[in-house]
């Protein structure tokens, strides 16, 4: 076999759906389905999967894929009149052959540009003209970067408003051994209590029951410490002030047809989002929201992140 890795490859995925495989020279990889512009895999250089996709995920339009990184647009969850999480995650995207200029690391060849525009059917439920450009890139160190650019292309002079989330499902060894750092003392809306507002108490967030919270005015960096895997997943974000933390726990897991009864133990959603203050774009205006995911070895002895390791991004 040739040692030369093709950085970008078009391929057929589950049920014949088209997907793009990105590969980095050191061995990390990512997979993106054209259906939903949906990242379904992100592996480190050792071939370990860092995202969770349910074993019962259907990969059958019009159902969204359960796991990976669904894109919630133009609506997060039920925060509006559309179907929950909007429609971008169950539309067929296209490869953007002529994306506008992009400040990019020129040495980085493992990336793909996708684009979504509204169909006539979409215009009936959300009557706005837009261009949604998504770049998925794999950095030299195996970091996964998603950049969304949404432009209002209405010709009738009308602005539009949307909410947004990268609904990232991380793979974890055991949810009861995981902690999330960076959201301590922040206000959140509790989706399990009718979106009431509370303030997070105490230390890092740990899990012993169903959680569905929208944290507000969050820092640009959030860390997920996985004790058993001795790994820390770091989420950095830009243009996305909120962060959703979700785990369905046992009862909800059993109620979802496309989710295994016990799979909640091995996943955690931490989502970079813009929900509390919806984004409004006038015609011609563009919004940009970016998230970068990296995995670093973590020393757990102090119970804290080793800041040197994360800052150097080793």
Short mmCIF file of C-alpha atoms in Angstrom, two decimals:
data_model
loop_
_atom_site.label_atom_id
_atom_site.label_comp_id
_atom_site.label_asym_id
_atom_site.label_seq_id
_atom_site.Cartn_x
_atom_site.Cartn_y
_atom_site.Cartn_z
CA UNK A 1 0.00 0.00 0.00
CA UNK A 2 1.25 3.47 -0.80
CA UNK A 3 2.16 5.54 2.22
CA UNK A 4 0.82 8.61 0.41
CA UNK A 5 -2.50 9.57 1.99
CA UNK A 6 -5.13 11.27 -0.14
CA UNK A 7 -6.21 14.27 1.95
CA UNK A 8 -9.77 14.38 0.51
CA UNK A 9 -11.68 11.41 -0.91
CA UNK A 10 -15.26 11.06 -2.10
CA UNK A 11 -16.78 7.76 -1.11
CA UNK A 12 -20.06 5.90 -0.56
CA UNK A 13 -21.17 5.57 3.05
CA UNK A 14 -24.00 3.75 4.83
CA UNK A 15 -27.00 3.02 2.57
CA UNK A 16 -25.04 4.40 -0.40
CA UNK A 17 -25.13 7.98 0.92
CA UNK A 18 -22.23 10.08 -0.37
CA UNK A 19 -19.53 11.01 2.10
CA UNK A 20 -16.18 12.77 2.09
CA UNK A 21 -13.21 11.33 3.96
CA UNK A 22 -10.54 13.77 5.18
CA UNK A 23 -7.12 12.39 6.14
CA UNK A 24 -4.15 14.03 7.76
CA UNK A 25 -0.60 12.82 7.11
CA UNK A 26 -0.09 11.72 10.74
CA UNK A 27 -3.11 9.44 10.58
CA UNK A 28 -6.08 11.35 11.95
CA UNK A 29 -9.26 11.36 9.86
CA UNK A 30 -12.80 12.72 9.62
CA UNK A 31 -15.88 11.78 7.62
CA UNK A 32 -18.59 14.16 6.41
CA UNK A 33 -21.87 13.09 4.84
CA UNK A 34 -23.33 15.28 2.10
CA UNK A 35 -26.67 14.49 3.74
CA UNK A 36 -26.92 17.10 6.49
CA UNK A 37 -23.37 18.40 5.95
CA UNK A 38 -22.98 15.99 8.83
CA UNK A 39 -19.62 15.01 10.38
CA UNK A 40 -20.00 11.38 11.48
CA UNK A 41 -16.44 10.45 12.41
CA UNK A 42 -13.33 12.08 13.83
CA UNK A 43 -10.42 9.82 14.69
CA UNK A 44 -7.05 10.62 16.21
CA UNK A 45 -3.75 9.39 14.77
CA UNK A 46 -4.17 6.09 16.67
CA UNK A 47 -7.47 5.48 14.88
CA UNK A 48 -9.55 6.02 18.04
CA UNK A 49 -13.03 7.42 17.39
CA UNK A 50 -13.65 10.68 19.26
CA UNK A 51 -17.28 11.23 18.23
CA UNK A 52 -20.28 9.10 19.18
CA UNK A 53 -22.69 7.78 16.55
CA UNK A 54 -25.47 5.50 17.75
CA UNK A 55 -25.33 1.87 16.60
CA UNK A 56 -29.02 2.39 15.76
CA UNK A 57 -28.53 5.57 13.69
CA UNK A 58 -30.59 5.16 10.51
CA UNK A 59 -28.66 7.02 7.76
CA UNK A 60 -31.99 7.23 5.94
CA UNK A 61 -33.35 10.56 4.72
CA UNK A 62 -35.44 12.38 5.85
CA UNK A 63 -34.39 11.21 9.36
CA UNK A 64 -31.39 13.06 10.82
CA UNK A 65 -28.32 10.95 11.65
CA UNK A 66 -28.16 10.21 15.40
CA UNK A 67 -24.70 11.24 16.59
CA UNK A 68 -21.63 12.92 15.14
CA UNK A 69 -22.11 16.67 14.60
CA UNK A 70 -25.62 17.54 13.40
CA UNK A 71 -26.04 21.20 12.42
CA UNK A 72 -29.04 22.91 14.01
CA UNK A 73 -30.22 25.68 11.66
CA UNK A 74 -32.27 27.87 11.35
CA UNK A 75 -33.63 26.82 14.73
CA UNK A 76 -32.24 25.15 17.83
CA UNK A 77 -34.53 22.53 19.42
CA UNK A 78 -38.08 23.84 19.86
CA UNK A 79 -37.02 27.50 20.25
CA UNK A 80 -39.29 28.60 17.40
CA UNK A 81 -42.03 27.44 15.00
CA UNK A 82 -40.04 25.01 12.84
CA UNK A 83 -39.40 21.29 13.35
CA UNK A 84 -36.98 20.75 16.28
CA UNK A 85 -33.40 21.70 15.31
CA UNK A 86 -34.52 23.13 11.96
CA UNK A 87 -33.89 21.48 8.60
CA UNK A 88 -30.20 21.88 7.66
CA UNK A 89 -29.36 18.47 9.19
CA UNK A 90 -31.76 16.62 6.92
CA UNK A 91 -31.10 18.30 3.60
CA UNK A 92 -28.67 17.23 0.90
CA UNK A 93 -25.75 19.66 0.74
CA UNK A 94 -23.51 20.26 -2.29
CA UNK A 95 -19.77 20.64 -2.65
CA UNK A 96 -18.97 24.37 -2.91
CA UNK A 97 -16.65 24.51 -5.90
CA UNK A 98 -16.05 28.24 -5.66
CA UNK A 99 -16.01 29.30 -2.00
CA UNK A 100 -15.16 32.93 -1.25
CA UNK A 101 -11.70 33.72 0.09
CA UNK A 102 -10.99 32.08 3.40
CA UNK A 103 -8.17 32.86 5.82
CA UNK A 104 -6.65 29.40 5.92
CA UNK A 105 -3.50 27.60 6.85
CA UNK A 106 -1.99 26.98 3.42
CA UNK A 107 -0.23 23.79 4.54
CA UNK A 108 -3.62 22.29 5.38
CA UNK A 109 -4.94 20.22 2.48
CA UNK A 110 -7.53 18.12 4.33
CA UNK A 111 -10.67 20.21 4.07
CA UNK A 112 -13.96 20.34 2.19
CA UNK A 113 -16.32 23.23 1.47
CA UNK A 114 -20.05 22.47 1.39
CA UNK A 115 -22.99 24.74 0.62
CA UNK A 116 -26.72 24.65 1.33
CA UNK A 117 -29.31 26.87 -0.35
CA UNK A 118 -33.07 26.78 0.19
CA UNK A 119 -35.32 24.64 -1.99
CA UNK A 120 -38.80 25.78 -2.99
CA UNK A 121 -40.19 23.47 -0.30
CA UNK A 122 -37.93 25.07 2.32
CA UNK A 123 -39.10 28.54 1.30
CA UNK A 124 -42.66 27.51 2.22
CA UNK A 125 -41.73 26.74 5.82
CA UNK A 126 -38.97 29.37 6.20
CA UNK A 127 -39.42 32.03 3.49
CA UNK A 128 -35.89 33.38 3.32
CA UNK A 129 -33.13 33.20 0.77
CA UNK A 130 -29.72 32.32 2.21
CA UNK A 131 -26.39 30.69 1.46
CA UNK A 132 -24.99 28.47 4.20
CA UNK A 133 -21.33 27.65 3.60
CA UNK A 134 -19.63 25.05 5.78
CA UNK A 135 -15.93 24.28 5.82
CA UNK A 136 -14.82 21.11 7.59
CA UNK A 137 -11.05 20.93 8.03
CA UNK A 138 -8.61 18.61 9.73
CA UNK A 139 -5.55 20.36 11.14
CA UNK A 140 -2.00 18.94 11.07
CA UNK A 141 -2.29 17.95 14.74
CA UNK A 142 -5.61 16.19 14.14
CA UNK A 143 -7.80 19.09 15.29
CA UNK A 144 -11.25 19.19 13.69
CA UNK A 145 -12.48 22.63 12.61
CA UNK A 146 -15.97 23.53 11.46
CA UNK A 147 -16.64 27.02 10.14
CA UNK A 148 -20.15 28.08 9.18
CA UNK A 149 -20.85 31.20 7.16
CA UNK A 150 -24.48 32.15 6.68
CA UNK A 151 -25.42 34.99 4.34
CA UNK A 152 -28.78 36.66 3.84
CA UNK A 153 -29.42 36.71 0.07
CA UNK A 154 -33.02 37.99 0.26
CA UNK A 155 -33.84 40.36 -2.61
CA UNK A 156 -36.96 41.73 -0.89
CA UNK A 157 -34.94 43.75 1.64
CA UNK A 158 -36.09 41.59 4.55
CA UNK A 159 -33.80 40.59 7.42
CA UNK A 160 -34.04 37.10 8.92
CA UNK A 161 -33.34 35.70 12.35
CA UNK A 162 -32.06 32.27 13.36
CA UNK A 163 -30.65 30.23 16.20
CA UNK A 164 -27.81 27.77 15.68
CA UNK A 165 -25.85 24.92 17.25
CA UNK A 166 -23.12 22.42 16.39
CA UNK A 167 -24.85 19.52 18.18
CA UNK A 168 -21.59 17.63 18.84
CA UNK A 169 -21.84 14.11 20.31
CA UNK A 170 -18.54 13.22 21.98
CA UNK A 171 -17.55 9.63 22.64
CA UNK A 172 -16.73 9.07 26.32
CA UNK A 173 -15.67 5.94 28.20
CA UNK A 174 -18.25 6.27 31.00
CA UNK A 175 -20.50 9.28 31.57
CA UNK A 176 -20.23 8.92 35.35
CA UNK A 177 -16.44 9.37 35.09
CA UNK A 178 -16.57 12.51 32.94
CA UNK A 179 -16.34 16.13 34.01
CA UNK A 180 -16.81 19.33 32.07
CA UNK A 181 -14.72 22.37 32.98
CA UNK A 182 -15.24 25.98 31.91
CA UNK A 183 -18.96 26.38 32.70
CA UNK A 184 -18.74 26.73 36.50
CA UNK A 185 -20.75 29.59 38.09
CA UNK A 186 -22.48 30.48 34.79
CA UNK A 187 -26.18 31.05 34.26
CA UNK A 188 -28.08 28.41 32.30
CA UNK A 189 -31.58 27.72 30.99
CA UNK A 190 -32.83 24.30 32.08
CA UNK A 191 -34.72 22.62 29.24
CA UNK A 192 -36.01 20.00 31.69
CA UNK A 193 -37.63 22.76 33.77
CA UNK A 194 -39.36 24.79 31.08
CA UNK A 195 -36.25 26.86 30.21
CA UNK A 196 -36.07 28.38 33.70
CA UNK A 197 -32.87 30.27 34.43
CA UNK A 198 -30.47 29.07 37.15
CA UNK A 199 -26.85 29.62 38.12
CA UNK A 200 -24.43 26.68 38.04
CA UNK A 201 -23.09 25.97 41.53
CA UNK A 202 -19.71 24.65 42.56
CA UNK A 203 -17.02 22.94 40.58
CA UNK A 204 -16.74 21.16 37.29
CA UNK A 205 -19.94 19.60 35.97
CA UNK A 206 -20.38 15.85 36.55
CA UNK A 207 -23.23 13.54 35.54
CA UNK A 208 -25.58 11.31 37.49
CA UNK A 209 -28.94 11.96 35.79
CA UNK A 210 -30.47 13.42 32.64
CA UNK A 211 -29.04 16.86 31.76
CA UNK A 212 -30.30 19.33 29.16
CA UNK A 213 -28.98 22.85 29.81
CA UNK A 214 -28.15 25.91 27.74
CA UNK A 215 -25.25 27.78 29.38
CA UNK A 216 -25.14 31.49 28.60
CA UNK A 217 -22.22 33.85 27.87
CA UNK A 218 -19.77 30.98 27.95
CA UNK A 219 -15.98 31.18 27.55
CA UNK A 220 -14.35 30.45 24.20
CA UNK A 221 -12.85 27.22 25.59
CA UNK A 222 -14.59 24.28 27.29
CA UNK A 223 -12.86 21.05 28.34
CA UNK A 224 -14.32 17.55 28.70
CA UNK A 225 -12.11 15.40 30.94
CA UNK A 226 -12.45 11.66 30.41
CA UNK A 227 -10.89 10.01 33.44
CA UNK A 228 -10.82 6.46 32.09
CA UNK A 229 -9.39 7.34 28.67
CA UNK A 230 -6.91 9.79 30.27
CA UNK A 231 -7.99 12.14 27.53
CA UNK A 232 -9.30 15.68 27.46
CA UNK A 233 -11.45 16.90 24.60
CA UNK A 234 -11.15 20.65 24.18
CA UNK A 235 -13.80 22.70 22.39
CA UNK A 236 -12.82 26.19 21.25
CA UNK A 237 -15.47 28.39 19.69
CA UNK A 238 -15.96 31.74 18.08
CA UNK A 239 -19.20 33.61 17.33
CA UNK A 240 -21.13 31.12 19.48
CA UNK A 241 -21.78 32.56 22.94
CA UNK A 242 -23.88 29.69 24.34
CA UNK A 243 -23.07 26.07 25.13
CA UNK A 244 -25.58 23.23 25.41
CA UNK A 245 -24.81 20.22 27.62
CA UNK A 246 -27.02 17.16 27.03
CA UNK A 247 -27.22 13.53 28.07
CA UNK A 248 -30.58 11.75 27.76
CA UNK A 249 -29.88 9.18 30.54
CA UNK A 250 -31.74 5.88 30.73
CA UNK A 251 -35.46 6.68 30.35
CA UNK A 252 -35.06 8.99 27.39
CA UNK A 253 -32.52 6.66 25.76
CA UNK A 254 -35.08 3.83 25.85
CA UNK A 255 -37.71 6.11 24.31
CA UNK A 256 -35.55 6.97 21.25
CA UNK A 257 -35.92 4.46 18.43
CA UNK A 258 -32.56 5.39 16.85
CA UNK A 259 -30.55 5.22 20.10
CA UNK A 260 -29.38 2.14 22.05
CA UNK A 261 -30.83 1.69 25.56
CA UNK A 262 -27.41 1.85 27.25
CA UNK A 263 -25.60 4.12 24.82
CA UNK A 264 -26.15 7.21 27.00
CA UNK A 265 -23.27 5.91 29.15
CA UNK A 266 -20.80 6.42 26.30
CA UNK A 267 -21.78 9.82 24.91
CA UNK A 268 -22.02 13.45 25.93
CA UNK A 269 -23.22 16.38 23.87
CA UNK A 270 -21.41 19.67 24.44
CA UNK A 271 -22.60 22.07 21.79
CA UNK A 272 -21.29 25.46 20.67
CA UNK A 273 -24.43 27.48 20.03
CA UNK A 274 -26.16 30.84 19.56
CA UNK A 275 -29.60 30.46 21.14
CA UNK A 276 -30.44 33.00 23.85
CA UNK A 277 -29.87 35.99 21.56
CA UNK A 278 -30.88 34.94 18.04
CA UNK A 279 -28.74 36.16 15.13
CA UNK A 280 -30.37 38.68 12.79
CA UNK A 281 -28.94 39.32 9.32
CA UNK A 282 -29.95 42.08 6.94
CA UNK A 283 -29.72 41.33 3.19
CA UNK A 284 -26.07 41.00 2.18
CA UNK A 285 -24.88 40.48 5.76
CA UNK A 286 -22.97 37.37 6.75
CA UNK A 287 -22.59 35.61 10.11
CA UNK A 288 -19.72 33.34 10.97
CA UNK A 289 -19.57 30.69 13.71
CA UNK A 290 -16.62 28.41 14.25
CA UNK A 291 -15.71 25.51 16.48
CA UNK A 292 -12.40 23.71 16.81
CA UNK A 293 -12.12 20.37 18.57
CA UNK A 294 -8.88 18.89 19.83
CA UNK A 295 -8.00 15.86 21.93
CA UNK A 296 -5.06 16.03 24.34
CA UNK A 297 -3.72 13.54 26.86
CA UNK A 298 -4.70 14.66 30.35
CA UNK A 299 -3.05 14.05 33.69
CA UNK A 300 -5.82 13.49 36.16
CA UNK A 301 -3.79 13.32 39.38
CA UNK A 302 -4.61 16.83 40.54
CA UNK A 303 -8.22 16.56 39.39
CA UNK A 304 -7.48 19.56 37.19
CA UNK A 305 -6.52 20.03 33.61
CA UNK A 306 -2.78 20.31 33.18
CA UNK A 307 -2.84 23.82 31.68
CA UNK A 308 0.58 23.53 30.05
CA UNK A 309 -0.49 20.52 27.99
CA UNK A 310 -3.62 22.24 26.73
CA UNK A 311 -2.02 25.59 25.97
CA UNK A 312 0.81 23.97 24.04
CA UNK A 313 -1.79 21.73 22.37
CA UNK A 314 0.50 18.72 22.61
#
